[in-house]
Short mmCIF file of C-alpha atoms in Angstrom, two decimals:
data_model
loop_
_atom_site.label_atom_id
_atom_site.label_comp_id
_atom_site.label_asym_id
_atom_site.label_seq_id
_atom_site.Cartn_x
_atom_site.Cartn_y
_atom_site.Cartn_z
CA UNK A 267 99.58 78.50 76.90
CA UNK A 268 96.79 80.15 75.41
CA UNK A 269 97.09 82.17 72.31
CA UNK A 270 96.23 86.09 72.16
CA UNK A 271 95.70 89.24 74.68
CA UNK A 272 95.25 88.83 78.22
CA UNK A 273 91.64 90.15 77.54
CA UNK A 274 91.20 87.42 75.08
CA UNK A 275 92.74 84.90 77.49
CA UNK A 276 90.40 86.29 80.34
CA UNK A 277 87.30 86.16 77.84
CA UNK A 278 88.13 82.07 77.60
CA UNK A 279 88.66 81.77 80.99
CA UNK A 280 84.97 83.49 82.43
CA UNK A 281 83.22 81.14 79.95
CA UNK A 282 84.32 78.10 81.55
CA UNK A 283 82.22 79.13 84.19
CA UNK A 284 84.74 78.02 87.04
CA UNK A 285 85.43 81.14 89.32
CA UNK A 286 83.45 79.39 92.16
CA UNK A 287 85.81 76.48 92.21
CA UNK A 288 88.78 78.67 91.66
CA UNK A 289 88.20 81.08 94.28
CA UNK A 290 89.32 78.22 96.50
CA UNK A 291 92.68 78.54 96.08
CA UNK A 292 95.84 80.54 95.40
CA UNK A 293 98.86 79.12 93.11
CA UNK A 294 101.78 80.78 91.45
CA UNK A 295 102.84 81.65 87.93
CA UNK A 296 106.79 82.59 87.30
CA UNK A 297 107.48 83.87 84.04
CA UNK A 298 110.99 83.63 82.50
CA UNK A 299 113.13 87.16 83.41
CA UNK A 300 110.42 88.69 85.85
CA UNK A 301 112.48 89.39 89.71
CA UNK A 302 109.57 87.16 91.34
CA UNK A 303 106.62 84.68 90.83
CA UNK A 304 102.67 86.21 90.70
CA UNK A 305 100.25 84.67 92.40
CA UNK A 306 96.85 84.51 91.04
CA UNK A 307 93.97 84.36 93.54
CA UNK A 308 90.15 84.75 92.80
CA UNK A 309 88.08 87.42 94.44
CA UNK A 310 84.09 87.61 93.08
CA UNK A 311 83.04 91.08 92.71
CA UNK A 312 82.22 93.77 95.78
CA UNK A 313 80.06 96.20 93.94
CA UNK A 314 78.61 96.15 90.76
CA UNK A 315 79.66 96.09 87.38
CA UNK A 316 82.18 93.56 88.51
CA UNK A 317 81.92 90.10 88.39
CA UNK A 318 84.91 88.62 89.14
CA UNK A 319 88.75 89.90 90.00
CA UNK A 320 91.73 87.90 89.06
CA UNK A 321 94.34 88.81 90.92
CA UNK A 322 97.99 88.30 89.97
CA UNK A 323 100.23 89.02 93.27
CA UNK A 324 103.67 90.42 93.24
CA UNK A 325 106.44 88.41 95.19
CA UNK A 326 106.15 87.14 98.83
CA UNK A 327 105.72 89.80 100.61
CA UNK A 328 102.35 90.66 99.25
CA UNK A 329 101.12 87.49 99.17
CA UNK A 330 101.71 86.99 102.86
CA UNK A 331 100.31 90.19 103.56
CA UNK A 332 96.99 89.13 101.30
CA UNK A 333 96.93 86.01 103.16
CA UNK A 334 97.37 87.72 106.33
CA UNK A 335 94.48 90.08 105.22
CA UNK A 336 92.03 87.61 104.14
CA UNK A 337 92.29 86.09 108.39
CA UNK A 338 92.04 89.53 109.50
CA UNK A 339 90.89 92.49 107.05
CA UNK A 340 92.61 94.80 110.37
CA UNK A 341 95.95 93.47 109.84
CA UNK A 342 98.51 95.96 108.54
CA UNK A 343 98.01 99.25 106.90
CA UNK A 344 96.09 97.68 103.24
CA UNK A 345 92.26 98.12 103.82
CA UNK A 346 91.78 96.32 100.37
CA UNK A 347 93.54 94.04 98.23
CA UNK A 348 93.29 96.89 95.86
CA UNK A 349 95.88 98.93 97.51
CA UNK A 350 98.72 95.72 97.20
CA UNK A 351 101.34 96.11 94.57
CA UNK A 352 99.58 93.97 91.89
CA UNK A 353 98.43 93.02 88.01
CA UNK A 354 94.45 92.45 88.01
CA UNK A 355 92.15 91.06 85.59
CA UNK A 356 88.48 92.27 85.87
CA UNK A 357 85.55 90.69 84.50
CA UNK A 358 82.20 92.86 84.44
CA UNK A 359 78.86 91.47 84.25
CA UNK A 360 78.18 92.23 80.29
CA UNK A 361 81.46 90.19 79.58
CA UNK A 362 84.22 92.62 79.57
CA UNK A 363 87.45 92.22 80.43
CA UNK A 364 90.26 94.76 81.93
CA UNK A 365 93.75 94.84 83.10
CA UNK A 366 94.90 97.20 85.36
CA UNK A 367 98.16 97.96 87.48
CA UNK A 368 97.98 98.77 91.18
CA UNK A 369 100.55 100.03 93.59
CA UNK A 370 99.76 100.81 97.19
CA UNK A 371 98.46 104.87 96.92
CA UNK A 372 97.57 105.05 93.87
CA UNK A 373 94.40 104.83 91.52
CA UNK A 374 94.41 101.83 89.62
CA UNK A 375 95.38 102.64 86.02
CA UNK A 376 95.26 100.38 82.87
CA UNK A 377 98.45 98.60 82.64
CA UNK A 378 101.28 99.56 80.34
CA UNK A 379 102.77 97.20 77.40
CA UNK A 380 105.49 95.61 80.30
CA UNK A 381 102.46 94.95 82.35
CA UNK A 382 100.52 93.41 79.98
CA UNK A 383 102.89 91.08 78.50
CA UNK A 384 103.00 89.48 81.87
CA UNK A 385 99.32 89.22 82.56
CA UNK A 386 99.11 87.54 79.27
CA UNK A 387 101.87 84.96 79.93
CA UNK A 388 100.32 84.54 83.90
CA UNK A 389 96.55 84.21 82.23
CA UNK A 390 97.69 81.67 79.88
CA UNK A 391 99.34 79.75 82.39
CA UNK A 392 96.23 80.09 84.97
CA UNK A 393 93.81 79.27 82.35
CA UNK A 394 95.24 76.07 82.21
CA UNK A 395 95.78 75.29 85.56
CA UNK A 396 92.19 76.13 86.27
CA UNK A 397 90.92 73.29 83.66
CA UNK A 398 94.00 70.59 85.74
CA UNK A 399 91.98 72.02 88.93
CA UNK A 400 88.71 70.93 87.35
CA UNK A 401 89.40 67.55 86.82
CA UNK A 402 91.90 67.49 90.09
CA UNK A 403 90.87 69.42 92.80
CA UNK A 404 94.12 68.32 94.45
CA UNK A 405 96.20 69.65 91.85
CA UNK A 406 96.96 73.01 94.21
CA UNK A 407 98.21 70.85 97.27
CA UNK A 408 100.74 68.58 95.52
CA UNK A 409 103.76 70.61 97.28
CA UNK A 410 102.05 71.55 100.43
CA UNK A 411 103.34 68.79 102.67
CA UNK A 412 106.75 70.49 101.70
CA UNK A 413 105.59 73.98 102.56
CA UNK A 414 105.68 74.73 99.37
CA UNK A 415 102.82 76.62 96.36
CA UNK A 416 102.08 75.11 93.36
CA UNK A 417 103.50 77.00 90.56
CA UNK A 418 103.83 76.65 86.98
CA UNK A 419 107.44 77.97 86.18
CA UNK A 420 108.87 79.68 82.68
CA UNK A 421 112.14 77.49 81.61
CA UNK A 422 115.21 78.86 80.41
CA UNK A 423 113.96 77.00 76.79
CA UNK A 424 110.51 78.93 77.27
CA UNK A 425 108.97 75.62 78.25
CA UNK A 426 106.42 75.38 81.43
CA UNK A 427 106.51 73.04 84.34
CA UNK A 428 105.21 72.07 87.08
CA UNK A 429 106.99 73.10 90.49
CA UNK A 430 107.00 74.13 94.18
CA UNK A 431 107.82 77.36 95.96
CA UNK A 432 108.91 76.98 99.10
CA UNK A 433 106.77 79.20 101.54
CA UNK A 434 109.33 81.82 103.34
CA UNK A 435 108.47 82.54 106.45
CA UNK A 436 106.55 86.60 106.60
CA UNK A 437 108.58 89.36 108.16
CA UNK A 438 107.17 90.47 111.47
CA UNK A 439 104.69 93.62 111.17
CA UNK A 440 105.59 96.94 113.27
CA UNK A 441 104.47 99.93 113.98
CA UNK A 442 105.18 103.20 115.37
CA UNK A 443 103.22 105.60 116.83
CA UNK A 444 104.76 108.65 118.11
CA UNK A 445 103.33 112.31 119.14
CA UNK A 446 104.87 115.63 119.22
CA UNK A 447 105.53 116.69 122.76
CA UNK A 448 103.82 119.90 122.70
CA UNK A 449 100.43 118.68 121.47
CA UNK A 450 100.18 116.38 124.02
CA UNK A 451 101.05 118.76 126.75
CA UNK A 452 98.16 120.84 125.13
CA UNK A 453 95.74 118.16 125.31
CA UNK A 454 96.64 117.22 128.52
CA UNK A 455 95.74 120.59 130.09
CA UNK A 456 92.59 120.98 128.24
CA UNK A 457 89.08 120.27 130.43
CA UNK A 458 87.82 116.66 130.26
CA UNK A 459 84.41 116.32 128.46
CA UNK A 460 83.22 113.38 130.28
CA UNK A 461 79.95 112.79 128.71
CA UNK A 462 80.71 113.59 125.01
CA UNK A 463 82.25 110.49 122.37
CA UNK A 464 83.52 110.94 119.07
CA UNK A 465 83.26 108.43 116.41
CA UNK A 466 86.60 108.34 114.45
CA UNK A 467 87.41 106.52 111.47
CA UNK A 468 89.85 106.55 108.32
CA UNK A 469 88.64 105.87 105.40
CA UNK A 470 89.64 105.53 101.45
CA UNK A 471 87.46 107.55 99.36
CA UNK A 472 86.29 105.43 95.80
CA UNK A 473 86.65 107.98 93.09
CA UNK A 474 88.35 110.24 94.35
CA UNK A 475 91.77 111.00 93.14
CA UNK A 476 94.27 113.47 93.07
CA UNK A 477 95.18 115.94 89.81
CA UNK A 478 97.97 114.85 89.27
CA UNK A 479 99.57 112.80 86.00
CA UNK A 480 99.68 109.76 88.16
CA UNK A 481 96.78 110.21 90.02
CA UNK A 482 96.89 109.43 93.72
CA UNK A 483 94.32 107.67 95.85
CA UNK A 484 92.62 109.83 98.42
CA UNK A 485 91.60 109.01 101.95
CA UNK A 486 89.54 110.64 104.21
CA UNK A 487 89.75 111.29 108.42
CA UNK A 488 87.11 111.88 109.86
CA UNK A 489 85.44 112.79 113.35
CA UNK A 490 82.13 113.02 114.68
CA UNK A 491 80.48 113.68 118.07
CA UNK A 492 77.99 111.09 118.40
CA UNK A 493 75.30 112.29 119.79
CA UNK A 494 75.04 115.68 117.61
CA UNK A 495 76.86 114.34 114.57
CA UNK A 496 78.98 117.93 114.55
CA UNK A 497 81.73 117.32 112.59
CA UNK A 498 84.74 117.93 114.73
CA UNK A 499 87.67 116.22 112.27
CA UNK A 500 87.44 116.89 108.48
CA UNK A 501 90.72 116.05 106.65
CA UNK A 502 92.07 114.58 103.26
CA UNK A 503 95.35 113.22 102.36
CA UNK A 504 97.27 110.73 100.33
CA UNK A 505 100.20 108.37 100.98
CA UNK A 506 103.52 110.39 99.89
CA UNK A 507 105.58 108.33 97.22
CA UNK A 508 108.46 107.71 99.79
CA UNK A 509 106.17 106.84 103.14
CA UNK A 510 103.76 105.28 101.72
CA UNK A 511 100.67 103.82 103.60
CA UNK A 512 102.54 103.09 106.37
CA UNK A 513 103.17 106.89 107.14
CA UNK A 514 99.67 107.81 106.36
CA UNK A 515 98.21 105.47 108.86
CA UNK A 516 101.21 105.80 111.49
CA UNK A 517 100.24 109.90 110.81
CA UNK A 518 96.89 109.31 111.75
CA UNK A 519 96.37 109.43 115.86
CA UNK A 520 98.66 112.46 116.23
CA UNK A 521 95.96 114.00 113.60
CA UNK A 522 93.10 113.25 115.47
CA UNK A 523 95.47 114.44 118.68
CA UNK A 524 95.48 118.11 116.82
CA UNK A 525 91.83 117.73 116.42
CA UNK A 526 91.45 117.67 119.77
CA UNK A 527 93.78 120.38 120.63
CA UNK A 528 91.89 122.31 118.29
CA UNK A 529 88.53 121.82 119.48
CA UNK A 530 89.43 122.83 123.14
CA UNK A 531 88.29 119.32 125.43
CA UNK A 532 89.41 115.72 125.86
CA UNK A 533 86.13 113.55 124.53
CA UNK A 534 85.08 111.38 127.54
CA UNK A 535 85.28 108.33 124.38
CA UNK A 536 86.26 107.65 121.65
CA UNK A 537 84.74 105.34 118.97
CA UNK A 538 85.78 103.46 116.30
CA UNK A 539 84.26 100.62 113.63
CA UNK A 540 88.04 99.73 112.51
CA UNK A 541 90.25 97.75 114.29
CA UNK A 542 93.04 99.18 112.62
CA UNK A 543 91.88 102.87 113.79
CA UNK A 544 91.95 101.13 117.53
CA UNK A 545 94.80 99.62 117.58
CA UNK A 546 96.66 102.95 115.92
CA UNK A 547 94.52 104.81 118.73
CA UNK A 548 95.77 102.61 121.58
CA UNK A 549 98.85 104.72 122.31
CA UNK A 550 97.16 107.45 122.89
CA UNK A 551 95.51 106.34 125.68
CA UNK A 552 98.60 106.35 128.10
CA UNK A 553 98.83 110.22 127.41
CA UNK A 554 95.13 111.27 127.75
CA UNK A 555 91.86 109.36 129.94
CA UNK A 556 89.48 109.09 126.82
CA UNK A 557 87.59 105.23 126.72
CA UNK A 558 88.46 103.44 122.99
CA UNK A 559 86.34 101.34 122.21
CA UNK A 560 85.72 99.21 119.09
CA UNK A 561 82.03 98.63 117.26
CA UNK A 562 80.42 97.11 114.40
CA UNK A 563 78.57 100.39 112.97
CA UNK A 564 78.71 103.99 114.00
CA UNK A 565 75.46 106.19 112.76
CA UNK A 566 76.50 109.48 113.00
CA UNK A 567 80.43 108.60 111.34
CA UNK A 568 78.49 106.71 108.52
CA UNK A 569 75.66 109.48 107.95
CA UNK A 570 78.69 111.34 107.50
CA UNK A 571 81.07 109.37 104.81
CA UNK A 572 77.31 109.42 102.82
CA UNK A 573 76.98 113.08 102.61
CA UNK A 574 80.69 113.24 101.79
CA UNK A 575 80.84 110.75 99.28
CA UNK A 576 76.97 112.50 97.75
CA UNK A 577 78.43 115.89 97.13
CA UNK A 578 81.71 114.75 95.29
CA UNK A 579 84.07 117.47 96.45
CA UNK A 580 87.10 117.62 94.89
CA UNK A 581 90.84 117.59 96.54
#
């Protein structure tokens, strides 16, 4: 194990110069006394200063929902491995190393003491499995024919070794979508706006945070008509401490429902760049005639987010 703080640890472990080959694969580090095993995968940097993240997992379930993520970035309610319950270690560009907590709703915040002392003991472990992986790229298979992840495990006698963790199988993903009775009614007396589509999308805002001593993430709903770009949905929220994500997505259709009420007219279309913001959306077509459909840009919903995210309202 390597001597020192995680940022020291990380430091050693950006000058070996070996993200590339370890952003190949995903093993697991269990610590003596923590409730389950971390598991460190390698994502490069999406913007600028960041050069690499070093993500330490927490416990099966969000490693089969980062797994799940990384086939389809629609699954579920995370749009970013930022938003999973984890300990990360970022690397910027001018050498600089970070460790931060994150829990799903909430701005990532350096990590406290407890936090720490793990990423140090997960680092130091990681560090030198990433040197075995160098000189044996099939070091992170060894279990897999047992359907199993390489681990390095904490002893009883605070020694390290080598073993597998046998790969539960994921809990089945749900949702519910439900509307209130009335609204629907509403809507479905309202005229029918054949020719007029509204681009619809939910959105986390980057920072943007609530005022609050544990500062909340923000996210932002928003809908357009396309061809005008009049803004016909403009609302904020975050996830509530006990619902979670999952509420704040499952909120979302009956939101844009209200928008509708609210503007007076049943769009002949709706569209959507997210898959997750279709499939949420779905339901609602077996109350109202509206055509969903799904596309790789919207102009007049991204012209939007950009003046939005340019004048840096606060909640």
């Amino acid at each position: 194990m390597t001597r020192g703080g995680p940022e020291e640890t990380g430091a050693k472990m950006d000058a070996l110069g070996l993200w590339g080959m370890l952003e190949q694969y995903n093993f697991a580090v269990k610590p003596r006394g923590t409730a389950f095993p971390y598991f460190c995968s390698v994502l490069r940097g999406e913007r600028r200063p960041v050069k690499v993240r070093f993500l330490m997992l927490e416990g099966w379930q969000t490693m089969h929902d980062y797994i799940r993520w990384r086939a389809d970035r629609f699954f579920g309610f995370y749009t970013t491995p930022a938003e999973m319950p984890h300990l990360e270690m970022v690397v910027f560009e001018d050498g600089r190393v970070s460790i931060f907590r994150h829990d799903p709703g909430y701005v990532p915040a350096a990590a406290a003491a407890a936090g720490r002392k793990i990423a140090a003991a997960v680092l130091g472990e990681a560090s030198g499995v990433m040197l075995r992986i160098e000189a044996d790229r099939a070091l992170p298979m060894r279990f897999a024919a047992d359907k199993a992840v390489f681990a390095r495990v904490e002893r009883a006698d605070g020694e390290w070794e080598d073993a597998p963790l046998e790969i539960p199988d994921p809990p089945p993903h749900t949702e519910k979508v439900e509307f209130p009775e009335e609204l629907v009614k509403k809507a479905q007396d309202m005229p029918f706006d054949r020719g007029s589509a509204l681009e619809v999308d939910l959105r986390l805002l980057l920072h943007v945070m609530t005022a609050e001593p544990r500062a909340r993430s923000v996210y932002s709903l928003k809908g357009v008509d396309s061809a005008t770009g009049e803004t016909a949905l403009d609302e904020r929220a975050s996830a509530s401490p006990d619902g979670g994500l999952r509420d704040l997505w499952q909120a979302m259709p009956s939101r844009v429902l209200n928008a509708l009420v609210l503007r007076g007219a049943v769009p002949g279309e709706i569209k959507c760049c997210s898959g997750r913001v279709f499939r949420l959306l779905r339901p609602l077509c077996m109350e109202l005639p509206f055509k969903l459909s799904l596309h790789d840009r919207l102009d007049a919903l991204d012209a939007a987010y950009k003046t939005e995210a340019a004048s840096k309202r606060d909640l």
